[in-house]
Amino acid sequence: NAGVTQTPKFQVLKTGQSMTLQCAQDMNHNSMYWYRQDPGMGLRLIYYSASEGTTDKGEVPNGYNVSRLNKREFSLRLESAAPSQTSVYFCASSEIRSSYEQYFGPGTRLTVT
Amino acid sequence: AQSVSQHNHHVILSEAASLELGCNYSYGGTVNLFWYVQYPGQHLQLLLKYFSGDPLVKGIKGFEAEFIKSKFSFNLRKPSVQWSDTAEYFCAVNAGYGQNFVFGPGTRLSVLP
C-alpha cells in the first residue's frame, strides 16, 4: 500500500497563475482533507470531504476550491495564486472505524512569487 | 470554536533528559486526542491517540501521554530522549463525532547529542 500520495512535491507559481494539487489514497477511506502548514501556525484545515460527493469548508478556504473526484482522489485547486498561499500543503485521509485517525501524504511545497 | 494550545514553541534538551510537552484544548464534550510527530523533511506520523478508557496511553518510540479531563490537557512525555527525537510535535483534537480536526501550533524539539 502506498498510503496517501501527493503530486507534485514542489511547485513555483507566479502571482495569478492557477494549478491543481493532486491527492490519492489507497486505504479505502471515506474522509479526505487538505491542510496548509505555515511556520508557527501548525496545520490549518482548508477543506475536507466526509465522503465521496461531499465537500465542506474548513478554517481557511478562501482562494481554494476542491473536487472529490471519486473515493480515492481529492484535488485542491488554486484559481489565481497569491503570495499568501506560499505554504506546504498536506493531504490526509481517515476512516470512522479508527475514530478519524488521520494518515498524511508527503506534502507539496508551493512558492508563489 | 474549539482550539488547541501547546505550551512551548521550542524545547531544547540534552540526550537522556526527560521530556514533557504540554497540550490544552478548549471543548467541553467528548474528544479524541492525538499527538503527531513530523521529522525534518517528512510528513506527519501518528505517535499516539486517546479515544476512551485508560487516560494514560502509550505510543511508539517510548512516548506516552496522559489525558486529564478536568484540566482539558493531554501532555506528551518521554523519560529519556534521544537525538533521533528531534522533530516537531503536534497535538490535535477531534471534538465530538465530527471530522473537523484542530491542530495545535506545534512544539519544535531539539535534542543535543
mmCIF file of C-alpha atoms in Angstrom:
data_model
loop_
_atom_site.group_PDB
_atom_site.id
_atom_site.type_symbol
_atom_site.label_atom_id
_atom_site.label_comp_id
_atom_site.label_asym_id
_atom_site.label_seq_id
_atom_site.Cartn_x
_atom_site.Cartn_y
_atom_site.Cartn_z
ATOM 1 C CA ASN A 1 0.000 0.000 0.000
ATOM 2 C CA ALA A 2 1.275 3.450 -0.925
ATOM 3 C CA GLY A 3 -0.980 5.135 1.665
ATOM 4 C CA VAL A 4 -1.563 8.781 0.742
ATOM 5 C CA THR A 5 0.267 10.168 -2.279
ATOM 6 C CA GLN A 6 0.525 13.758 -3.450
ATOM 7 C CA THR A 7 1.743 15.411 -6.616
ATOM 8 C CA PRO A 8 3.712 17.489 -7.268
ATOM 9 C CA LYS A 9 6.290 17.585 -4.465
ATOM 10 C CA PHE A 10 7.423 21.111 -5.297
ATOM 11 C CA GLN A 11 5.903 23.913 -7.355
ATOM 12 C CA VAL A 12 6.734 27.533 -8.052
ATOM 13 C CA LEU A 13 3.980 29.752 -9.413
ATOM 14 C CA LYS A 14 3.760 33.381 -10.408
ATOM 15 C CA THR A 15 1.024 35.514 -8.886
ATOM 16 C CA GLY A 16 -2.223 34.973 -10.781
ATOM 17 C CA GLN A 17 -1.360 31.554 -12.153
ATOM 18 C CA SER A 18 -3.546 28.560 -11.418
ATOM 19 C CA MET A 19 -2.714 24.992 -10.502
ATOM 20 C CA THR A 20 -4.202 21.829 -9.075
ATOM 21 C CA LEU A 21 -2.655 19.744 -6.327
ATOM 22 C CA GLN A 22 -3.481 16.075 -6.597
ATOM 23 C CA CYS A 23 -4.027 13.612 -3.757
ATOM 24 C CA ALA A 24 -4.891 9.935 -3.797
ATOM 25 C CA GLN A 25 -5.277 7.274 -1.111
ATOM 26 C CA ASP A 26 -5.445 3.515 -1.412
ATOM 27 C CA MET A 27 -6.770 2.698 2.065
ATOM 28 C CA ASN A 28 -10.453 2.826 1.079
ATOM 29 C CA HIS A 29 -11.023 5.715 3.476
ATOM 30 C CA ASN A 30 -14.210 7.715 3.223
ATOM 31 C CA SER A 31 -12.850 11.029 4.530
ATOM 32 C CA MET A 32 -10.146 13.182 2.994
ATOM 33 C CA TYR A 33 -8.655 16.534 3.983
ATOM 34 C CA TRP A 34 -6.470 19.353 2.729
ATOM 35 C CA TYR A 35 -4.302 21.314 5.171
ATOM 36 C CA ARG A 36 -1.753 24.045 4.831
ATOM 37 C CA GLN A 37 1.220 24.267 7.174
ATOM 38 C CA ASP A 38 2.848 27.578 7.941
ATOM 39 C CA PRO A 39 5.641 28.225 10.467
ATOM 40 C CA GLY A 40 4.328 28.752 13.993
ATOM 41 C CA MET A 41 0.724 28.107 12.971
ATOM 42 C CA GLY A 42 0.554 24.340 12.878
ATOM 43 C CA LEU A 43 -1.796 22.797 10.351
ATOM 44 C CA ARG A 44 -4.915 24.628 9.282
ATOM 45 C CA LEU A 45 -7.754 22.843 7.565
ATOM 46 C CA ILE A 46 -8.653 24.209 4.142
ATOM 47 C CA TYR A 47 -11.377 21.804 3.003
ATOM 48 C CA TYR A 48 -12.484 18.321 3.834
ATOM 49 C CA SER A 49 -14.645 15.672 2.264
ATOM 50 C CA ALA A 50 -16.567 13.394 4.587
ATOM 51 C CA SER A 51 -17.457 11.026 1.782
ATOM 52 C CA GLU A 52 -17.467 10.767 -1.980
ATOM 53 C CA GLY A 53 -19.608 13.536 -3.419
ATOM 54 C CA THR A 54 -19.432 15.877 -0.423
ATOM 55 C CA THR A 55 -17.053 18.684 0.463
ATOM 56 C CA ASP A 56 -17.033 21.216 3.282
ATOM 57 C CA LYS A 57 -15.055 24.310 4.152
ATOM 58 C CA GLY A 58 -12.505 24.231 6.894
ATOM 59 C CA GLU A 59 -10.806 27.069 8.724
ATOM 60 C CA VAL A 60 -9.100 28.775 5.740
ATOM 61 C CA PRO A 61 -10.987 28.027 2.489
ATOM 62 C CA ASN A 62 -10.676 31.402 0.751
ATOM 63 C CA GLY A 63 -8.781 31.244 -2.524
ATOM 64 C CA TYR A 64 -9.156 27.478 -2.883
ATOM 65 C CA ASN A 65 -11.533 25.017 -4.480
ATOM 66 C CA VAL A 66 -11.675 21.252 -4.133
ATOM 67 C CA SER A 67 -13.022 18.294 -6.041
ATOM 68 C CA ARG A 68 -13.683 14.842 -4.653
ATOM 69 C CA LEU A 69 -13.258 13.047 -7.937
ATOM 70 C CA ASN A 70 -14.018 9.594 -6.539
ATOM 71 C CA LYS A 71 -13.415 7.755 -3.297
ATOM 72 C CA ARG A 72 -9.648 7.659 -3.887
ATOM 73 C CA GLU A 73 -8.904 11.160 -5.134
ATOM 74 C CA PHE A 74 -9.287 14.632 -3.669
ATOM 75 C CA SER A 75 -7.790 17.600 -5.513
ATOM 76 C CA LEU A 76 -7.118 21.165 -4.406
ATOM 77 C CA ARG A 77 -7.190 23.993 -6.921
ATOM 78 C CA LEU A 78 -5.752 27.472 -6.693
ATOM 79 C CA GLU A 79 -7.530 29.555 -9.346
ATOM 80 C CA SER A 80 -5.391 32.682 -9.026
ATOM 81 C CA ALA A 81 -2.370 32.121 -6.823
ATOM 82 C CA ALA A 82 -1.266 34.805 -4.368
ATOM 83 C CA PRO A 83 1.985 35.108 -2.370
ATOM 84 C CA SER A 84 -0.059 34.495 0.815
ATOM 85 C CA GLN A 85 -0.661 30.979 -0.477
ATOM 86 C CA THR A 86 3.026 30.123 -0.246
ATOM 87 C CA SER A 87 2.950 27.164 2.118
ATOM 88 C CA VAL A 88 3.344 23.431 2.473
ATOM 89 C CA TYR A 89 0.149 21.588 1.615
ATOM 90 C CA PHE A 90 -0.729 18.235 3.136
ATOM 91 C CA CYS A 91 -3.462 15.864 2.142
ATOM 92 C CA ALA A 92 -4.792 13.366 4.675
ATOM 93 C CA SER A 93 -7.385 10.627 4.838
ATOM 94 C CA SER A 94 -9.248 8.914 7.645
ATOM 95 C CA GLU A 95 -11.999 6.477 8.462
ATOM 96 C CA ILE A 96 -14.678 6.441 11.134
ATOM 97 C CA ARG A 97 -13.651 2.895 12.150
ATOM 98 C CA SER A 98 -10.398 4.346 13.525
ATOM 99 C CA SER A 99 -12.130 7.356 15.087
ATOM 100 C CA TYR A 100 -10.835 9.576 12.353
ATOM 101 C CA GLU A 101 -7.123 8.933 12.974
ATOM 102 C CA GLN A 102 -5.580 10.747 10.034
ATOM 103 C CA TYR A 103 -2.949 9.465 7.626
ATOM 104 C CA PHE A 104 -0.897 12.107 5.872
ATOM 105 C CA GLY A 105 0.742 12.406 2.494
ATOM 106 C CA PRO A 106 4.309 13.666 1.975
ATOM 107 C CA GLY A 107 3.256 17.253 1.237
ATOM 108 C CA THR A 108 3.594 19.746 -1.608
ATOM 109 C CA ARG A 109 5.844 22.757 -1.106
ATOM 110 C CA LEU A 110 4.333 25.658 -3.048
ATOM 111 C CA THR A 111 6.004 29.013 -3.579
ATOM 112 C CA VAL A 112 4.110 31.897 -5.172
ATOM 113 C CA THR A 113 6.264 34.782 -6.365
ATOM 114 C CA ALA B 1 -14.876 27.140 18.226
ATOM 115 C CA GLN B 2 -12.523 24.570 19.580
ATOM 116 C CA SER B 3 -8.853 25.433 19.877
ATOM 117 C CA VAL B 4 -5.640 23.714 20.853
ATOM 118 C CA SER B 5 -2.688 25.355 22.553
ATOM 119 C CA GLN B 6 0.774 23.982 23.065
ATOM 120 C CA HIS B 7 2.814 25.457 25.877
ATOM 121 C CA ASN B 8 6.221 25.635 24.293
ATOM 122 C CA HIS B 9 7.277 26.826 20.876
ATOM 123 C CA HIS B 10 10.803 25.378 21.035
ATOM 124 C CA VAL B 11 12.290 22.978 23.575
ATOM 125 C CA ILE B 12 15.997 22.178 23.715
ATOM 126 C CA LEU B 13 17.156 19.146 25.698
ATOM 127 C CA SER B 14 20.271 17.063 26.056
ATOM 128 C CA GLU B 15 20.145 13.361 25.310
ATOM 129 C CA ALA B 16 18.774 11.275 28.207
ATOM 130 C CA ALA B 17 16.811 14.203 29.628
ATOM 131 C CA SER B 18 13.126 13.730 30.350
ATOM 132 C CA LEU B 19 10.532 15.373 28.152
ATOM 133 C CA GLU B 20 7.096 16.764 28.791
ATOM 134 C CA LEU B 21 5.235 18.763 26.168
ATOM 135 C CA GLY B 22 2.039 20.471 27.180
ATOM 136 C CA CYS B 23 -1.215 20.489 25.246
ATOM 137 C CA ASN B 24 -4.529 22.055 26.252
ATOM 138 C CA TYR B 25 -7.763 22.175 24.310
ATOM 139 C CA SER B 26 -10.986 24.062 24.622
ATOM 140 C CA TYR B 27 -14.022 21.839 24.173
ATOM 141 C CA GLY B 28 -16.346 20.573 26.849
ATOM 142 C CA GLY B 29 -17.696 17.450 25.198
ATOM 143 C CA THR B 30 -16.319 14.130 24.043
ATOM 144 C CA VAL B 31 -12.919 14.406 22.406
ATOM 145 C CA ASN B 32 -10.478 12.208 20.575
ATOM 146 C CA LEU B 33 -6.895 13.315 21.204
ATOM 147 C CA PHE B 34 -3.785 12.754 19.157
ATOM 148 C CA TRP B 35 -0.094 13.512 19.128
ATOM 149 C CA TYR B 36 1.637 13.592 15.765
ATOM 150 C CA VAL B 37 5.356 13.906 15.046
ATOM 151 C CA GLN B 38 6.980 15.447 11.999
ATOM 152 C CA TYR B 39 10.651 14.589 11.497
ATOM 153 C CA PRO B 40 12.662 17.061 9.410
ATOM 154 C CA GLY B 41 11.553 16.932 5.788
ATOM 155 C CA GLN B 42 8.920 14.281 6.407
ATOM 156 C CA HIS B 43 5.160 14.142 6.720
ATOM 157 C CA LEU B 44 3.201 13.811 9.935
ATOM 158 C CA GLN B 45 3.088 10.436 11.631
ATOM 159 C CA LEU B 46 0.876 9.357 14.479
ATOM 160 C CA LEU B 47 2.667 8.950 17.830
ATOM 161 C CA LEU B 48 -0.314 8.019 19.954
ATOM 162 C CA LYS B 49 -4.024 8.574 20.399
ATOM 163 C CA TYR B 50 -6.686 8.625 23.081
ATOM 164 C CA PHE B 51 -10.319 7.718 22.413
ATOM 165 C CA SER B 52 -11.586 6.380 25.728
ATOM 166 C CA GLY B 53 -10.628 4.187 28.688
ATOM 167 C CA ASP B 54 -7.269 4.368 30.455
ATOM 168 C CA PRO B 55 -6.221 8.034 30.427
ATOM 169 C CA LEU B 56 -2.559 7.053 30.211
ATOM 170 C CA VAL B 57 -1.818 5.979 26.671
ATOM 171 C CA LYS B 58 1.380 4.578 25.288
ATOM 172 C CA GLY B 59 2.608 5.195 21.796
ATOM 173 C CA ILE B 60 5.527 4.370 19.584
ATOM 174 C CA LYS B 61 9.201 5.002 20.391
ATOM 175 C CA GLY B 62 8.661 5.132 24.168
ATOM 176 C CA PHE B 63 6.263 8.079 24.170
ATOM 177 C CA GLU B 64 3.229 8.259 26.420
ATOM 178 C CA ALA B 65 0.551 10.848 27.126
ATOM 179 C CA GLU B 66 -1.890 11.445 29.927
ATOM 180 C CA PHE B 67 -5.411 12.737 29.404
ATOM 181 C CA ILE B 68 -6.623 14.841 32.336
ATOM 182 C CA LYS B 69 -10.216 15.705 31.599
ATOM 183 C CA SER B 70 -10.585 18.212 34.448
ATOM 184 C CA LYS B 71 -7.647 20.197 33.090
ATOM 185 C CA PHE B 72 -8.518 19.770 29.383
ATOM 186 C CA SER B 73 -4.950 18.594 28.937
ATOM 187 C CA PHE B 74 -3.158 15.868 27.015
ATOM 188 C CA ASN B 75 0.540 16.181 27.804
ATOM 189 C CA LEU B 76 3.164 14.152 25.994
ATOM 190 C CA ARG B 77 6.037 12.559 27.938
ATOM 191 C CA LYS B 78 9.154 10.526 27.370
ATOM 192 C CA PRO B 79 11.514 9.513 30.211
ATOM 193 C CA SER B 80 14.731 9.737 28.217
ATOM 194 C CA VAL B 81 15.004 11.488 24.848
ATOM 195 C CA GLN B 82 17.394 10.595 22.064
ATOM 196 C CA TRP B 83 18.946 12.717 19.344
ATOM 197 C CA SER B 84 16.621 10.979 16.865
ATOM 198 C CA ASP B 85 13.615 12.503 18.664
ATOM 199 C CA THR B 86 14.494 15.882 17.193
ATOM 200 C CA ALA B 87 11.302 16.825 15.375
ATOM 201 C CA GLU B 88 8.186 18.944 15.564
ATOM 202 C CA TYR B 89 5.338 17.649 17.693
ATOM 203 C CA PHE B 90 1.681 18.486 17.131
ATOM 204 C CA CYS B 91 -1.241 17.935 19.429
ATOM 205 C CA ALA B 92 -4.618 17.536 17.707
ATOM 206 C CA VAL B 93 -8.206 17.299 18.840
ATOM 207 C CA ASN B 94 -11.239 15.854 17.145
ATOM 208 C CA ALA B 95 -14.224 17.038 19.140
ATOM 209 C CA GLY B 96 -17.470 15.109 19.319
ATOM 210 C CA TYR B 97 -18.045 12.850 16.351
ATOM 211 C CA GLY B 98 -17.268 15.382 13.689
ATOM 212 C CA GLN B 99 -14.441 15.357 11.275
ATOM 213 C CA ASN B 100 -13.070 18.789 11.789
ATOM 214 C CA PHE B 101 -9.666 18.206 13.280
ATOM 215 C CA VAL B 102 -7.933 21.067 15.042
ATOM 216 C CA PHE B 103 -4.168 21.044 15.393
ATOM 217 C CA GLY B 104 -2.058 22.960 17.846
ATOM 218 C CA PRO B 105 0.703 25.255 16.572
ATOM 219 C CA GLY B 106 3.395 22.664 17.237
ATOM 220 C CA THR B 107 6.422 22.388 19.512
ATOM 221 C CA ARG B 108 9.848 22.069 18.000
ATOM 222 C CA LEU B 109 12.087 19.709 19.972
ATOM 223 C CA SER B 110 15.848 19.861 19.536
ATOM 224 C CA VAL B 111 17.856 17.145 21.269
ATOM 225 C CA LEU B 112 21.560 17.838 21.613
ATOM 226 C CA PRO B 113 23.904 14.840 21.397
#
